[in-house]
Structure formats: structure tokens, C-alpha cells
Short mmCIF file of C-alpha atoms in Angstrom, two decimals:
data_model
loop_
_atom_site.label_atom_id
_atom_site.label_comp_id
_atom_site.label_asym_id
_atom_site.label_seq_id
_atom_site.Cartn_x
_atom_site.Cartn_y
_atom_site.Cartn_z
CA UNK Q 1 -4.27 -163.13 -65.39
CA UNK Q 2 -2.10 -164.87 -62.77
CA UNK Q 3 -1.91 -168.52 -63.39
CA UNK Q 4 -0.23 -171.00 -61.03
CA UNK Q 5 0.24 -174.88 -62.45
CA UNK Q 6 1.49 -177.53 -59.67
CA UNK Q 7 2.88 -180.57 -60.78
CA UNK Q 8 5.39 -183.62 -59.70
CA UNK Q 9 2.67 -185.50 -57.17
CA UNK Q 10 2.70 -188.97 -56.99
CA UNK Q 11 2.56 -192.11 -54.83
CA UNK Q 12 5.74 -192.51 -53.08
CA UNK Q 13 7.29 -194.88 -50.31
CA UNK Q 14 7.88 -193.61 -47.08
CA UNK Q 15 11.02 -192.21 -46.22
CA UNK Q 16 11.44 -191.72 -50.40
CA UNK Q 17 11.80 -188.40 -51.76
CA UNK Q 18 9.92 -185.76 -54.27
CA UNK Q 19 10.48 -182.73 -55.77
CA UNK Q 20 7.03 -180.56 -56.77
CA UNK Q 21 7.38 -177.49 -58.88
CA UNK Q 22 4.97 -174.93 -59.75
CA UNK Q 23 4.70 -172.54 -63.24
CA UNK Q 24 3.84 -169.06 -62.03
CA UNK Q 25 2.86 -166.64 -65.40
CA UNK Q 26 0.65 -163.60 -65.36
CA UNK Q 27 1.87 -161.71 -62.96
CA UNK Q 28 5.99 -160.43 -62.21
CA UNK Q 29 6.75 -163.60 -60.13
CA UNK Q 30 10.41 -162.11 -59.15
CA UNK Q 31 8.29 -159.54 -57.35
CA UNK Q 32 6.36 -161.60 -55.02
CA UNK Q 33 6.57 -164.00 -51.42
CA UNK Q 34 5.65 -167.54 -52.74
CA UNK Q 35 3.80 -170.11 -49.92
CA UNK Q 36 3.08 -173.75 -50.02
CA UNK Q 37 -0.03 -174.68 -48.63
CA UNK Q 38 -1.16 -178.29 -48.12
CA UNK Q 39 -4.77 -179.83 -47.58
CA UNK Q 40 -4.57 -184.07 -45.96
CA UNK Q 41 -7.34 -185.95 -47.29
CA UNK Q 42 -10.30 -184.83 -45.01
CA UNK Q 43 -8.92 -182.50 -43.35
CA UNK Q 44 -7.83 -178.23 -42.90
CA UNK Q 45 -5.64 -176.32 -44.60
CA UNK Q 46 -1.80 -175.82 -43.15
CA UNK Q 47 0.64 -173.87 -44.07
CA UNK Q 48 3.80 -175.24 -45.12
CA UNK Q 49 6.35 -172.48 -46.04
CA UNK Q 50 7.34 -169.27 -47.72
CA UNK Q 51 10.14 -167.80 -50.07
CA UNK Q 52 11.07 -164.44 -50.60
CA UNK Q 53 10.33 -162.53 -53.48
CA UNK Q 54 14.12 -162.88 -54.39
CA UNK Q 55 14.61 -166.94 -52.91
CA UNK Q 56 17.38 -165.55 -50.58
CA UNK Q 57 15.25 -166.70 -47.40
CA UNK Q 58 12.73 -169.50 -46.91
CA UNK Q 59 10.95 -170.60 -43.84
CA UNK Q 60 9.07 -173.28 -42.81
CA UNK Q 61 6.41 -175.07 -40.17
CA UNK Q 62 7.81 -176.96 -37.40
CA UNK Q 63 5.71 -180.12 -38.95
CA UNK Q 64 8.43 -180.09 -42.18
CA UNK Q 65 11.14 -178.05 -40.75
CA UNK Q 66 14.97 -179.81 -41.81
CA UNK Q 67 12.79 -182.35 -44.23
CA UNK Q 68 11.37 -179.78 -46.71
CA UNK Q 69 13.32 -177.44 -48.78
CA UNK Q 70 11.40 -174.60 -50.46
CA UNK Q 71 13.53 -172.68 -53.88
CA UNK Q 72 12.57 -170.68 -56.57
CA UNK Q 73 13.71 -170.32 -60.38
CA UNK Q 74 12.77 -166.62 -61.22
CA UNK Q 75 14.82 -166.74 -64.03
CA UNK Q 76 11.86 -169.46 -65.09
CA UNK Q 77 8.87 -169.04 -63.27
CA UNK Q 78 9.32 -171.55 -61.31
CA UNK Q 79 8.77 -172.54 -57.54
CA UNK Q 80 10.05 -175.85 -55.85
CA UNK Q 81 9.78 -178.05 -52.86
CA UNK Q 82 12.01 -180.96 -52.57
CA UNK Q 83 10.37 -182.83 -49.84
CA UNK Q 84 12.69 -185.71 -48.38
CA UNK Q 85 11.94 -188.01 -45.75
CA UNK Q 86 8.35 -188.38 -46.40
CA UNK Q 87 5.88 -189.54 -43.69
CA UNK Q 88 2.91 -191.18 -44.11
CA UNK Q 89 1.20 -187.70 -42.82
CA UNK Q 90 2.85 -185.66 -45.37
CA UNK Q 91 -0.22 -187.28 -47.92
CA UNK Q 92 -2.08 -183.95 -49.20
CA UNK Q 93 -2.83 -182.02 -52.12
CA UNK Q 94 -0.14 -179.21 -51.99
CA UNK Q 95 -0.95 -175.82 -53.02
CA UNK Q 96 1.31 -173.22 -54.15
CA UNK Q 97 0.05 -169.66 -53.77
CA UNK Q 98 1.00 -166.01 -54.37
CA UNK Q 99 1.33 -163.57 -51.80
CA UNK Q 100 -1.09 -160.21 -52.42
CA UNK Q 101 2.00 -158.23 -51.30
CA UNK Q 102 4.71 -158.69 -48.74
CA UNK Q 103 5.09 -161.75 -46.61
CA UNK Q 104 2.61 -161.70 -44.42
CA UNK Q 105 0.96 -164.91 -46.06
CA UNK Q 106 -2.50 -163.38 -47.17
CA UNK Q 107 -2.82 -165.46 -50.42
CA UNK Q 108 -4.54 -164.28 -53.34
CA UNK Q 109 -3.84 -166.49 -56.30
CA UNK Q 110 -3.63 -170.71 -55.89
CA UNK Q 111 -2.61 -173.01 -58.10
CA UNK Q 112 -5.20 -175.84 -58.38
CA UNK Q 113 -2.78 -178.22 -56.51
CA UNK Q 114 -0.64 -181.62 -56.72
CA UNK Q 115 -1.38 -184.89 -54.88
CA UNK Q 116 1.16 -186.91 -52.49
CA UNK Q 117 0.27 -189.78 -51.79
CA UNK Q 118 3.06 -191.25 -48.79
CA UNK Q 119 2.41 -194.87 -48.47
CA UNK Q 120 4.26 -198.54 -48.67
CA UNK R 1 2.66 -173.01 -34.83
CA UNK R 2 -1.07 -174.28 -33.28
CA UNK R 3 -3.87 -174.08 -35.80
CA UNK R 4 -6.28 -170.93 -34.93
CA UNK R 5 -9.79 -172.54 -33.18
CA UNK R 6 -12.90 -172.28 -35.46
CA UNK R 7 -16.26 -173.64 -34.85
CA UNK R 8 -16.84 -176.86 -36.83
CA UNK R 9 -20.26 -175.67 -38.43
CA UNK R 10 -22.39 -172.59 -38.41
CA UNK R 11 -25.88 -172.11 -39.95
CA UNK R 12 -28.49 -169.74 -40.37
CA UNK R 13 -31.49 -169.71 -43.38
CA UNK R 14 -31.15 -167.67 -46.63
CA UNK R 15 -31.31 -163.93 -45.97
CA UNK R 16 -29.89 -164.14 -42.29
CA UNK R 17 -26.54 -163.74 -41.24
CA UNK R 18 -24.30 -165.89 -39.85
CA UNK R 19 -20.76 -165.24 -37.86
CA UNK R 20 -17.28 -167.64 -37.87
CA UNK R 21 -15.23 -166.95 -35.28
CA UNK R 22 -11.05 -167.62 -35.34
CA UNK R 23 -9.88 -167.54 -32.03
CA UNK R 24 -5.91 -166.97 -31.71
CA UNK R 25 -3.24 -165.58 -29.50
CA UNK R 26 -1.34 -162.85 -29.08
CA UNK R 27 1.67 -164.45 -31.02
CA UNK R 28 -0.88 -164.46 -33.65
CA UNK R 29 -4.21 -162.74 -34.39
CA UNK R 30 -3.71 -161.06 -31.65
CA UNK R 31 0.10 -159.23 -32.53
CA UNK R 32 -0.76 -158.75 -36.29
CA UNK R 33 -3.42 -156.73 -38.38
CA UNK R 34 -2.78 -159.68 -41.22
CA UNK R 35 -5.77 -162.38 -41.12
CA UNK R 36 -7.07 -163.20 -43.88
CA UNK R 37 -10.42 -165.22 -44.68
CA UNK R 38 -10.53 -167.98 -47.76
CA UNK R 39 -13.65 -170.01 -49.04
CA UNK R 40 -13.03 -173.14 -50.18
CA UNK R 41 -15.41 -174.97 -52.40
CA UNK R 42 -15.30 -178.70 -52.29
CA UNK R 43 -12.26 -180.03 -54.43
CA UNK R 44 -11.07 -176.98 -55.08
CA UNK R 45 -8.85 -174.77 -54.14
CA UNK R 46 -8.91 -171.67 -51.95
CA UNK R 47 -10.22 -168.22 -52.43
CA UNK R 48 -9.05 -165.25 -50.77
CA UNK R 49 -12.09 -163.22 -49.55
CA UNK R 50 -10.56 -161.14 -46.79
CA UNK R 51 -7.53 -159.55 -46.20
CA UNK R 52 -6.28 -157.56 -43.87
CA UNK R 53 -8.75 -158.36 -41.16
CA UNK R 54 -11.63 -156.50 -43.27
CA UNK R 55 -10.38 -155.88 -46.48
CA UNK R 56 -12.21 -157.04 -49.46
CA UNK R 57 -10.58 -158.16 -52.69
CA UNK R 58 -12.10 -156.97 -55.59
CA UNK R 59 -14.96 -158.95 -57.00
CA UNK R 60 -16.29 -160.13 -53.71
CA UNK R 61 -19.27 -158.99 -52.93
CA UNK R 62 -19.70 -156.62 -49.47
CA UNK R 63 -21.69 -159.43 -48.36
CA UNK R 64 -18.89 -160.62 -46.52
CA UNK R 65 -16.99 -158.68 -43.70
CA UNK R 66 -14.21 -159.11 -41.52
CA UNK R 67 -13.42 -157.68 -37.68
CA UNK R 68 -10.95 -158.58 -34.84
CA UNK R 69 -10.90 -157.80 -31.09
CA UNK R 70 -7.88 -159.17 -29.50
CA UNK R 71 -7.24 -162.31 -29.97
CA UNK R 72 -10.46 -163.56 -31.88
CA UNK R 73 -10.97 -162.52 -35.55
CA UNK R 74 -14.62 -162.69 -37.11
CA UNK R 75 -15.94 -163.40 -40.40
CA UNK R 76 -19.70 -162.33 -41.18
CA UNK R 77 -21.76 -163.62 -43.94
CA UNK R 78 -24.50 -161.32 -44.62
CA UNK R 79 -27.94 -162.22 -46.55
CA UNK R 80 -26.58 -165.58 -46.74
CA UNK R 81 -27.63 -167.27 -50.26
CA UNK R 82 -27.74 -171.00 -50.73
CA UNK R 83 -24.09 -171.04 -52.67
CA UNK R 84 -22.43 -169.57 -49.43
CA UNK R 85 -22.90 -173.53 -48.22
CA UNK R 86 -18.99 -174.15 -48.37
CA UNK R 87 -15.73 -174.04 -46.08
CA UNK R 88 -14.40 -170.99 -44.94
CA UNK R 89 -10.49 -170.96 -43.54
CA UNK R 90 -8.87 -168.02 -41.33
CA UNK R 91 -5.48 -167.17 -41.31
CA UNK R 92 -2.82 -165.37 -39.77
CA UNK R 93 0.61 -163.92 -40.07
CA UNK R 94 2.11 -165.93 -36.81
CA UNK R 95 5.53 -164.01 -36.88
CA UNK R 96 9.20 -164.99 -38.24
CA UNK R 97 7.77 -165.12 -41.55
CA UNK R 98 5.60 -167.77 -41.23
CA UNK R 99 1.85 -168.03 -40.76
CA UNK R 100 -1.22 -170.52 -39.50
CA UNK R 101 -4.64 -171.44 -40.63
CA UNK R 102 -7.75 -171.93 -38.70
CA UNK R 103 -9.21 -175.42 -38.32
CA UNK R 104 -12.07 -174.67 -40.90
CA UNK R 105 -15.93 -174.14 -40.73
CA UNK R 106 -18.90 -175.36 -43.05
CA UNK R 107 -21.35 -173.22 -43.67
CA UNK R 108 -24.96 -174.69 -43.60
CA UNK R 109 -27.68 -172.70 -45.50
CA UNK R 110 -30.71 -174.49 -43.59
#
């Protein structure tokens, strides 16, 4: 049973920094594209970015592109995203998610998500 | 990286059907057999429902169907029951590895 676990949310400062990491088990994470997903209070989903299976590529929306940094442990289980810079519109729960296969971002296990909370 | 255009509500009464449209480009939906459908329960997170433009994970029931035509994919709720009264996301593979979600509908069971 795949099991995702988000953690390192908080309230931070803008402009501050935060690193949120994410415990895959259940399933072979080395195998398998990785996405962050984030939901602002209120508001839609958006995509945020994607590893590959083996963390030797990442890529990212425009909205966190050079701010964001998205890494993976799979010695551990574990996915990052260092987020510096923060803006007051980077507040959202952030998902991580496992790609069903590939990289096409079709997303069939979620983690139950971390709050940020981006304010002075 | 523009979010894909859904309507802000649908309804329909138990036992109808009801249809959520995700209107793209060809950058998008339109250059990729990769959207993908999620229902979202309040305070929770996602669930994949289609993928694939019509594909059904397992567990979820036929019910709920997926089609595209160009640029515009389409999700269809069939004999809609009162717990279908939740958010429903598209999504799409939007090329160069990345991808974009639809602006979100709610579902009203009248």
C-alpha cells in the first residue's frame, strides 16, 4: 500500500526559506516521477514540479521557477523541496504525489499534504 | 503554463448525468492523450479517477467516464448519487515535462 507522509510546513516570513520533505513507502519509489502539487487557501489545484524517477532532472512552473528546488533521497524514501524566497502567494497546502507511470503527471497516490503559511 | 478553463459548477438530480468540461490548447489537451480527472473531497486530498483521457483506475466505479475532442476534454458523471457532491480537477501533460490543472468544478446533486 503506497503511503506518502508530507511534513516541514510552517508559518514563515516572507522572503525566509523552507525545506518540505515527503516519506514515500509501499511502493519502489526509485522507480517512479515524483510531483509537487499545491492547493492556496480557497482556491484550485497547481502544479508545482516534477523529478525523475532517478532525481537527475527536475522541472518546474514558471510561478516557482529559480525559487524552488525539487530533490530526491532514493537511497531514503525521501522527496524534497527547498523553497527560498517565499511570497506571500506561495501560502498552500503542498502535496506530494506519485506518478502512475512515466512523467506525464497523471497522479495516482497523494500524500495528505503540508501547510505554508507565507506571512510577516 | 495557463490553468485549463472549467465551468465553476454543474448540477443535475440523483440518477441524471451531468458533464465537466476542460477546455485547453493544443500545447496541451489538445497535443497529448495524458489528462487525467481527480475528485477532491473537501480537506482532503486528491483522487485520481481518470487517466489517460478515459481510463479508469481500479476501484472506481464505470460511473464515471472520460472523452476528448481537440482541445476540450470531458468528464461524465453518470447516475449521479448524492456523495458525487464534491470538486472535480482536470489535468494535463503541457509538454517539457511539466503539466497544468483545470480551474476546478463543484458538483451539485440538486
Amino acid at each position: 500500500q503506497v503511503h506518502l507522509v508530507e511534513s516541514g510546513g510552517g508559518v514563515v516570513q516572507p522572503g525566509r526559506s523552507l525545506r518540505l520533505s515527503c516519506a514515500a513507502s509501499g511502493f519502489s519509489f526509485s522507480s517512479y516521477a515524483m510531483h509537487w502539487v499545491r492547493q492556496g487557501p480557497g482556491e484550485g489545484l497547481e502544479w508545482v514540479a516534477m523529478t525523475w524517477f532517478d532525481g537527475t532532472n527536475a522541472f518546474y512552473a514558471d510561478s516557482v521557477k529559480g525559487r524552488f528546488t525539487m530533490s530526491r533521497d532514493n537511497s531514503n524514501n525521501i522527496l524534497y523541496l527547498q523553497m527560498n524566497s517565499l511570497r506571500a502567494e506561495d501560502t498552500a497546502v503542498y502535496y506530494c504525489a506519485k506518478d502512475r507511470g512515466g512523467w506525464a503527471g497523471q497522479l495516482d497516490n497523494w500524500g495528505q499534504g503540508t501547510l505554508v503559511a507565507v506571512s510577516s | 503554463q495557463s490553468a485549463l478553463t472549467q465551468p465553476r459548477s454543474v448540477s443535475g438530480s440523483p440518477g441524471q448525468s451531468v458533464t465537466i468540461s476542460c477546455i485547453g490548447t493544443r500545447s496541451d489537451v489538445g497535443g497529448y492523450n495524458y489528462v487525467s480527472w481527480y475528485q477532491q473531497h473537501p480537506g482532503k486530498a486528491p483522487k485520481l479517477i481518470i487517466y489517460d483521457v478515459n481510463l479508469r483506475p481500479s476501484g472506481v466505479p464505470d460511473r464515471f467516464s472520460g472523452s476528448k475532442s481537440g482541445s476540450t476534454a470531458s468528464l461524465t458523471i453518470s447516475r449521479l448519487q448524492a456523495d458525487d457532491e464534491v470538486d472535480y480537477y482536470c489535468s494535463s501533460y503541457a509538454g517539457n515535462y511539466t503539466s497544468v490543472f483545470g480551474t476546478g468544478t463543484r458538483v451539485t446533486v440538486l
